[in-house]
Amino acid sequence: MSDLPPLGTPRLFSNPRADTDQPYGPAERAILSRAAFQDAMTEIGAWPGYAPTPLRSLGGLARAAGIDRIWYKDESSRFNLHSFKALGGAYAVLRLLVREVQARVPGVPVTALDLVVGRYAKVTRGITVTTATDGNHGRSVAWGAQVFGCGCVIYIPGNCSQGRQQAIESFDARVVRVAGNYDDAVRQAAADAREHGRHVVSDTSYTGYMDIPRDVMQGYTVMVEEAISQLPASERPTHVFVQGGVGALPAAVCGHLWESWGRQRPRFVVVEPHAADCLYQSAVNGRPTPSKGDLETLMAGLACGEVSLLAWAILERGADDFLTIPDDAAVATMRLLAEGRHGGRPIVGGESGVAGLAGLLCAAADPATRASLGLAPDARVLVFGSEGATDPEVYESLVGRKPDAVLGGA
């Protein structure tokens, strides 16, 4: 049923707590809601350079996978940051600064334009935001800090590439490299923030830290709504495959589709690397559980050992399945997209950004997993290509061609 190259063996856990009949209720809306989405859409839609990213139909890959449709939401051009994370970190920085200015200047409405033109620079210049990142979220926070006029310190794990560090520094942020993994960087950023009075703008939530990650996730729903509006009018996906990380992205997609479509929402599959499987382990144990892997994965944006509590509150019942894949599957998928094997123009997809698609292709090529997920010939699947070549040198080392050469057909 599948005509795909070997992609490695996936590992599947079907969530016994998933409940397609459960309505999207007040507890879920307190985390993510269409009402809060409207605020995010109004704000982000007014930013210079905003435009919906394309939803591409991958007909060739769908045929090779033995299914009806694959739709790929291509985030490689988002605000020239090459990642969907431009929607989250920068939006959360804006929301934070507005709250801080209003606390100091009561009763005065504060807009993004006010901050951009420096109307409250005396306040914002005294504020420093900080976060830990494997690259994309930190770049978004640094961009937001530069645009809206505050200081910024970004923490990166020891194995973060030089290219991603330099991209963050290009927005005038100070970068601190931590001797450890992403979770170590999270802890160091939080500790230093307490010592120096900085504001953490993280995409992961934990006990006592919920409001800002909620803003980050809500920003991501702009991408989800774009995808909904771009689908053919008479068609909806039967499945959605989304890469995991700490859970903020899949929770934003799952929550928005759950509230929008209710019982008619698609089967929702969360994809992670074998070595960074905190969401999979949480599903197996029925509670937030650290990864059992060593977090050594080339899918650097997904090298997260601990789940976001807010994200888990959505995914615990909203996600139907949890799937882990080998690194080789991501590399093979990057190359398939670069070669135009889907039947259209070549696509530049980053190693973390293609993980959802790689999970689908792995599952389609494995008969047992395919059957368990109900990937029948009439299946229609939506995936989110959440990043492009956020580090061109890393991309070239994996694909064998520079991203510009891929897009130029050379």
XYZ file of C-alpha atoms in Angstrom:
410
model
C 0.000 0.000 0.000
C 3.024 2.261 0.373
C 5.748 3.050 -2.166
C 8.142 4.861 0.158
C 11.861 4.354 0.815
C 12.864 2.772 4.147
C 12.293 5.330 6.871
C 12.944 3.336 10.026
C 10.639 1.761 12.569
C 8.156 3.986 14.403
C 6.928 3.361 17.939
C 3.218 3.955 18.596
C 1.133 4.388 21.733
C -2.603 4.918 21.283
C -3.910 7.111 24.064
C -6.510 5.312 26.235
C -7.573 8.668 27.725
C -8.465 10.251 24.382
C -12.132 11.182 24.315
C -13.591 12.377 21.026
C -16.982 12.898 22.668
C -15.687 15.262 25.346
C -16.640 18.865 24.557
C -14.066 21.620 24.584
C -15.057 23.036 27.931
C -14.217 25.872 30.314
C -11.016 24.226 31.567
C -9.653 24.009 28.028
C -10.842 27.512 27.095
C -8.970 28.880 30.098
C -5.809 27.739 28.292
C -6.651 28.357 24.612
C -9.814 29.769 23.100
C -11.171 31.164 19.866
C -11.959 34.395 21.718
C -8.295 34.832 22.667
C -7.326 33.755 19.156
C -9.257 36.728 17.777
C -7.114 39.069 19.875
C -3.940 37.383 18.624
C -5.126 37.454 15.022
C -6.067 41.138 15.206
C -2.654 42.018 16.617
C -0.393 39.764 14.531
C -2.384 40.402 11.367
C -1.516 44.107 11.664
C 2.244 43.543 11.916
C 4.303 44.692 8.903
C 5.076 41.733 6.687
C 2.227 39.558 7.933
C 0.829 37.218 5.300
C -0.620 33.714 5.575
C 1.954 31.058 4.761
C 1.034 28.597 1.995
C -0.753 25.283 2.452
C 0.805 22.969 -0.113
C -0.766 19.798 -1.508
C 1.800 16.986 -1.683
C 0.095 14.789 -4.250
C 3.151 12.722 -5.147
C 3.944 11.852 -1.529
C 0.285 11.055 -0.845
C 0.278 8.556 -3.713
C 3.560 7.062 -2.519
C 2.112 6.753 0.986
C -1.041 5.103 -0.361
C -3.443 7.762 0.920
C -5.698 10.366 -0.687
C -4.220 13.726 0.418
C -1.311 15.294 2.281
C -1.537 19.005 3.065
C 1.683 20.655 4.256
C 1.483 24.031 6.014
C 4.800 25.583 4.939
C 6.133 27.940 7.627
C 9.549 28.430 6.028
C 8.811 32.060 5.075
C 7.076 33.295 8.257
C 8.191 36.909 8.917
C 11.608 36.031 7.432
C 12.376 34.109 10.623
C 11.754 30.838 8.742
C 9.644 29.373 11.546
C 6.135 29.376 12.991
C 7.662 30.448 16.283
C 7.634 34.028 15.016
C 3.942 33.940 15.951
C 4.507 32.955 19.571
C 7.544 34.451 21.267
C 7.240 37.922 19.762
C 3.504 38.047 20.533
C 4.186 37.072 24.149
C 6.869 39.774 24.422
C 4.362 42.344 23.182
C 1.694 41.206 25.646
C 4.196 41.317 28.511
C 5.413 44.820 27.666
C 1.866 46.146 27.316
C 1.032 44.806 30.785
C 4.209 46.266 32.281
C 3.659 49.706 30.735
C 0.011 49.788 31.810
C 1.049 48.916 35.357
C 3.296 51.986 35.375
C 1.001 54.267 33.367
C -2.481 53.322 34.621
C -5.558 54.056 32.585
C -3.709 54.663 29.313
C -4.271 52.221 26.402
C -0.991 50.914 24.997
C -0.681 49.610 21.443
C 2.031 47.776 19.558
C 2.620 50.931 17.513
C 3.216 52.896 20.724
C 6.004 50.477 21.593
C 7.469 50.340 18.095
C 7.831 54.137 17.906
C 9.277 54.282 21.426
C 6.457 56.199 23.105
C 7.133 54.351 26.351
C 10.837 53.729 25.830
C 11.688 54.985 29.328
C 9.738 52.015 30.663
C 10.566 49.311 28.116
C 14.316 50.000 28.081
C 14.393 49.064 31.742
C 12.817 45.660 31.041
C 14.773 42.580 29.976
C 13.139 39.440 28.636
C 14.847 36.071 28.648
C 14.233 32.466 27.619
C 15.892 29.158 26.836
C 15.827 27.888 23.288
C 17.250 25.467 20.761
C 17.017 28.297 18.230
C 13.618 29.240 16.837
C 11.747 30.374 19.949
C 14.744 32.413 21.085
C 14.975 34.079 17.712
C 11.312 35.063 17.937
C 11.729 36.461 21.468
C 14.849 38.385 20.414
C 13.056 39.775 17.363
C 10.101 40.850 19.494
C 12.410 42.500 22.035
C 14.176 44.437 19.292
C 10.935 45.537 17.599
C 9.115 46.519 20.797
C 12.080 48.089 22.564
C 13.337 46.050 25.524
C 16.490 44.169 26.471
C 16.951 40.460 25.791
C 19.138 37.597 27.070
C 18.775 34.166 25.454
C 20.071 30.866 26.853
C 21.000 28.027 24.503
C 22.083 24.441 25.220
C 25.676 23.430 24.620
C 24.971 21.655 21.323
C 23.013 24.513 19.724
C 24.585 25.337 16.361
C 26.665 28.460 15.803
C 24.374 29.449 12.964
C 21.355 29.524 15.251
C 23.287 31.458 17.884
C 24.322 34.057 15.327
C 20.750 34.374 14.067
C 19.598 35.236 17.597
C 22.473 37.688 18.089
C 21.502 39.476 14.860
C 18.549 40.915 16.803
C 20.840 42.511 19.402
C 20.197 39.844 22.030
C 22.890 38.591 24.378
C 23.318 34.822 24.128
C 24.476 32.602 26.999
C 25.559 29.066 26.101
C 24.819 26.564 28.898
C 26.887 23.427 29.479
C 23.978 21.003 29.218
C 20.789 20.254 27.315
C 17.644 22.300 26.669
C 16.135 21.533 30.071
C 19.342 22.680 31.764
C 19.116 25.920 29.797
C 15.492 26.380 30.946
C 16.531 26.044 34.574
C 19.507 28.391 34.188
C 17.416 31.037 32.435
C 14.820 30.898 35.227
C 17.431 31.070 37.990
C 19.245 34.031 36.429
C 15.938 35.788 35.800
C 15.113 35.590 39.497
C 18.546 36.949 40.405
C 18.577 39.801 37.879
C 14.885 40.731 37.714
C 14.333 39.571 34.145
C 11.036 38.394 32.660
C 11.017 34.818 31.362
C 9.193 34.456 28.036
C 9.126 30.684 27.668
C 7.077 28.353 25.490
C 7.044 25.766 28.277
C 4.927 26.085 31.406
C 5.492 24.753 34.898
C 4.016 25.183 38.350
C 3.744 28.903 39.084
C 4.499 29.925 35.488
C 1.511 29.775 33.161
C 0.419 33.148 31.733
C 3.208 33.848 29.255
C 3.347 30.292 27.806
C -0.406 30.615 27.271
C 0.211 33.745 25.168
C 2.905 31.921 23.190
C 0.566 29.039 22.407
C -2.283 31.368 21.528
C -0.070 33.085 18.975
C 0.498 29.731 17.285
C -3.236 29.350 16.674
C -2.996 32.045 13.985
C -1.199 29.441 11.862
C -3.867 26.833 12.598
C -6.720 29.112 11.595
C -4.887 29.985 8.383
C -4.685 26.278 7.563
C -8.387 25.772 8.263
C -9.284 28.617 5.903
C -6.936 27.295 3.195
C -8.335 23.752 3.084
C -10.642 22.968 0.153
C -14.186 23.923 1.089
C -15.544 20.400 0.716
C -12.685 18.567 2.426
C -11.380 18.150 5.953
C -8.427 16.108 7.129
C -9.072 12.703 8.664
C -5.722 12.873 10.492
C -3.313 15.523 11.761
C 0.326 14.700 12.532
C 2.222 17.339 14.561
C 5.713 17.321 16.073
C 6.000 17.453 19.835
C 8.801 19.314 21.667
C 7.506 20.460 25.070
C 3.977 20.191 23.660
C 3.165 23.842 22.963
C 2.778 23.390 19.195
C 0.669 20.217 19.227
C -1.481 21.596 22.044
C -2.142 24.807 20.076
C -3.120 22.814 16.982
C -5.143 20.248 18.919
C -6.949 22.817 21.071
C -7.865 25.075 18.164
C -9.179 22.197 16.039
C -10.983 20.671 19.018
C -12.831 23.893 19.789
C -13.480 24.653 16.107
C -14.665 21.206 14.957
C -15.691 19.372 18.140
C -16.517 15.715 17.548
C -15.696 16.104 13.857
C -12.064 16.909 14.581
C -9.422 14.699 12.921
C -7.484 11.900 14.557
C -4.597 13.686 16.240
C -1.097 12.155 16.288
C 1.847 13.690 18.190
C 5.297 12.880 16.756
C 8.618 12.936 18.639
C 12.173 11.645 18.151
C 12.901 8.278 19.769
C 15.494 9.985 21.997
C 13.265 12.867 23.193
C 9.890 11.361 24.026
C 8.480 13.232 27.031
C 4.974 13.409 25.540
C 4.982 9.708 24.641
C 6.134 8.811 28.153
C 3.525 11.102 29.663
C 0.824 9.348 27.658
C 2.065 5.909 28.715
C 2.101 6.922 32.387
C -0.995 9.108 32.345
C 0.818 12.087 33.876
C 3.655 14.468 32.925
C 6.748 12.270 32.740
C 10.309 13.098 31.622
C 11.767 11.503 28.524
C 13.581 8.207 28.916
C 15.899 9.129 26.049
C 19.214 10.974 26.186
C 17.802 13.897 24.106
C 20.547 13.338 21.517
C 18.623 13.969 18.310
C 19.378 15.977 15.198
C 15.796 17.276 15.477
C 17.192 19.919 17.821
C 13.966 21.863 18.216
C 12.329 18.732 19.626
C 15.138 17.786 22.039
C 12.997 18.416 25.115
C 12.970 16.204 28.171
C 10.018 17.633 30.119
C 6.459 18.386 29.059
C 4.745 21.770 29.418
C 1.951 21.428 31.972
C -0.452 23.650 30.036
C 0.173 21.671 26.868
C -0.394 18.385 28.650
C -3.739 19.622 29.987
C -4.913 19.821 26.334
C -3.143 16.753 24.954
C -4.032 14.377 27.780
C -7.511 13.876 26.309
C -7.248 15.677 22.995
C -4.415 13.659 21.408
C -5.351 10.232 20.051
C -1.887 8.798 19.470
C 1.766 9.366 20.325
C 4.406 8.278 17.817
C 8.203 8.342 17.999
C 10.525 8.101 14.999
C 14.260 7.715 14.287
C 16.377 10.659 13.174
C 16.937 9.045 9.777
C 13.242 9.484 9.002
C 13.524 13.255 9.345
C 16.569 13.400 7.070
C 14.892 11.221 4.435
C 11.807 13.445 4.533
C 13.879 16.615 4.157
C 15.433 15.093 1.036
C 12.102 13.971 -0.409
C 10.789 17.527 -0.098
C 13.987 19.039 -1.532
C 13.828 16.696 -4.518
C 10.229 17.651 -5.284
C 9.164 14.027 -4.867
C 5.734 15.272 -3.856
C 5.029 16.369 -7.418
C 5.359 20.113 -7.012
C 7.993 22.747 -6.406
C 10.845 21.747 -4.075
C 10.295 22.620 -0.419
C 12.935 23.507 2.152
C 11.950 21.844 5.419
C 14.124 21.924 8.525
C 15.015 18.827 10.501
C 12.539 19.562 13.312
C 9.910 21.099 11.063
C 9.386 17.973 8.942
C 8.936 15.618 11.904
C 5.146 15.446 11.613
C 5.377 14.547 7.932
C 8.182 12.088 8.684
C 5.958 10.453 11.296
C 3.166 10.076 8.757
C 5.495 8.557 6.169
C 7.029 6.194 8.749
C 3.580 5.096 9.855
C 2.351 4.623 6.270
C 5.366 2.416 5.439
C 4.898 0.180 8.494
C 1.894 -2.139 8.024
C 1.084 -2.573 11.724
C 1.329 1.131 12.524
C -0.611 2.016 9.399
C -3.464 -0.276 10.410
C -3.473 0.959 14.014
C -3.770 4.587 12.869
C -6.464 3.883 10.285
C -4.417 5.225 7.372
C -6.772 3.895 4.714
C -6.522 4.794 1.011
C -9.061 7.588 1.539
C -7.098 9.194 4.433
C -6.492 12.932 4.162
C -3.679 14.208 6.385
C -2.721 17.710 7.516
C 0.856 18.305 8.693
C 2.658 21.458 9.777
C 6.068 22.137 8.241
C 6.979 24.330 11.166
C 10.388 25.538 9.990
C 12.582 25.991 6.971
C 16.376 26.131 6.966
C 16.841 27.954 10.264
C 20.530 27.048 10.040
C 21.545 26.820 6.362
C 24.806 25.019 7.167
C 23.035 22.301 9.141
C 20.461 21.983 6.366
C 23.171 21.559 3.710
C 24.974 18.948 5.817
C 21.797 16.849 5.980
C 20.354 17.352 2.504
C 23.565 17.798 0.522
C 22.448 21.058 -1.090
C 22.154 24.646 0.063
C 18.578 25.830 0.677
C 18.880 28.502 -2.030
C 19.967 25.834 -4.513
C 16.955 23.692 -3.597
C 14.540 26.566 -4.169
C 16.378 27.612 -7.328
C 16.310 24.107 -8.731
C 20.100 23.877 -8.931
